[in-house]
Short mmCIF file of C-alpha atoms in Angstrom, two decimals:
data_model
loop_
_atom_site.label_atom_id
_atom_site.label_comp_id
_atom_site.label_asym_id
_atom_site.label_seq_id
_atom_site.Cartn_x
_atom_site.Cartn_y
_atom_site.Cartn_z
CA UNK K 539 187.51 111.36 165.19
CA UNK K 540 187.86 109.03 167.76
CA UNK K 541 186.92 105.18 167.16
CA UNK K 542 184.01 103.15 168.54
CA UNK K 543 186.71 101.19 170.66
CA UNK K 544 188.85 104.39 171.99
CA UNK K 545 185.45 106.14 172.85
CA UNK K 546 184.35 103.05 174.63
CA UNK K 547 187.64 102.91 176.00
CA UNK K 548 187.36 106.11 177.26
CA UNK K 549 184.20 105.94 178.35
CA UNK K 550 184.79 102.76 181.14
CA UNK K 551 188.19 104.34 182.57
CA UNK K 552 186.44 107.38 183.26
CA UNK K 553 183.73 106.03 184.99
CA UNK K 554 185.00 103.75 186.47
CA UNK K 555 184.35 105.23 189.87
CA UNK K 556 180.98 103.88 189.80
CA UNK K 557 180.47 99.83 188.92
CA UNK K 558 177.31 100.86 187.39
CA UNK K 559 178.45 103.74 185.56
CA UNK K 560 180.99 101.72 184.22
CA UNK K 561 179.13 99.10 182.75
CA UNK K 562 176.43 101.60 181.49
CA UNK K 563 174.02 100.36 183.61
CA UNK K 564 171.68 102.35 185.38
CA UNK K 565 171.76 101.60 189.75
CA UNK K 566 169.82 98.84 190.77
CA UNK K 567 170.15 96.60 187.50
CA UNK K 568 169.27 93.40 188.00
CA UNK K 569 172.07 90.65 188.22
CA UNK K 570 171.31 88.89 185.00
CA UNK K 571 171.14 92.30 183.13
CA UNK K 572 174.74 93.46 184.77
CA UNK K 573 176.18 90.21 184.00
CA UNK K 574 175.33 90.48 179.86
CA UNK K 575 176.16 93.96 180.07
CA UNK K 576 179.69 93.17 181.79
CA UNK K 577 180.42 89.89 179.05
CA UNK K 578 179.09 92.24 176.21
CA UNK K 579 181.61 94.69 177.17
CA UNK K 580 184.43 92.05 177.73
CA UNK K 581 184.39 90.78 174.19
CA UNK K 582 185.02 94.24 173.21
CA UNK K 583 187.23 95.48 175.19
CA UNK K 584 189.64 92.21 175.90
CA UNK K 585 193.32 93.35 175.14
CA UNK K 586 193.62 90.10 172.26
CA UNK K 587 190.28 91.90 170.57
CA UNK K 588 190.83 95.14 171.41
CA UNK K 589 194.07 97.27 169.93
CA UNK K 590 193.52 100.29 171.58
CA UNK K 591 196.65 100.97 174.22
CA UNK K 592 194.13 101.02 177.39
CA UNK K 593 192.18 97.94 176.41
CA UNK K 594 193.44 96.18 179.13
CA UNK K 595 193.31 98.65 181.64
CA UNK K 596 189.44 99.13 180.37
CA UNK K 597 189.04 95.65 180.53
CA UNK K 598 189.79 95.31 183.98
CA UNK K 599 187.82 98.17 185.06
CA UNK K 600 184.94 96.49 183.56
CA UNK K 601 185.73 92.86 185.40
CA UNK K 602 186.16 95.23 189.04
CA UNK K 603 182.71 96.98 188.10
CA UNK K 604 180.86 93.38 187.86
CA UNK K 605 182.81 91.83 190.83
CA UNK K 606 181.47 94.89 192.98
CA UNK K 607 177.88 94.69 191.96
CA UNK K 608 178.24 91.43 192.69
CA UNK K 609 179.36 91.88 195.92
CA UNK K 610 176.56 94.79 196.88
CA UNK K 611 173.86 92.57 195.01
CA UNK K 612 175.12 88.91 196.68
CA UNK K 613 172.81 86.95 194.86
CA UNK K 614 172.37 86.23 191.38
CA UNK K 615 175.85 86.73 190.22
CA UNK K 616 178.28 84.23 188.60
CA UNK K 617 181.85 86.01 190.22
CA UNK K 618 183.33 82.77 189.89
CA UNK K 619 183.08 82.64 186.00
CA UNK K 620 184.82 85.93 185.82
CA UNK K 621 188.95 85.79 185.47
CA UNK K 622 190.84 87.71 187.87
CA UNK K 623 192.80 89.60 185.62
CA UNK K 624 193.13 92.71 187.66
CA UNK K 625 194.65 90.96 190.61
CA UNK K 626 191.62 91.60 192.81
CA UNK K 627 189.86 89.20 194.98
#
């Protein structure tokens, strides 16, 4: 059986085509609601928390998915409290 953290794992890499599939979110979440959603998912998935091999591929999934609701939404988002760790502007 897998884990909770390799099924959550799993679970952001492959959808990680859409930001709000990603996070879990359902389209048109509101900023505050993606922004707990994205730090809930951060604590879990952050490569010193997480052992799983693709934590820290997930992770950074997870940071691009709040970055681009971020960008779509414009308002309401904190993008400057979130790490680059992906290498993404």
């Amino acid at each position: 059986l897998p884990t909770e953290a390799a099924a959550l794992v799993s679970q952001v890499l492959q959808l990680q085509s859409c930001p709000w599939s990603c996070l879990g979110l359902p389209r048109r979440t509101p900023a505050e609601l993606a922004r707990k959603r994205y730090l809930q998912l951060a604590l879990r998935l952050h490569p010193d928390k997480c052992k799983h091999r693709q934590a820290r591929t997930a992770f950074v999934a997870a940071e691009r998915a709040y970055r681009s609701i971020c960008r779509r939404q414009a308002t309401g988002c904190k993008v400057r409290d979130v790490p680059r760790w992906g290498g993404e502007p």
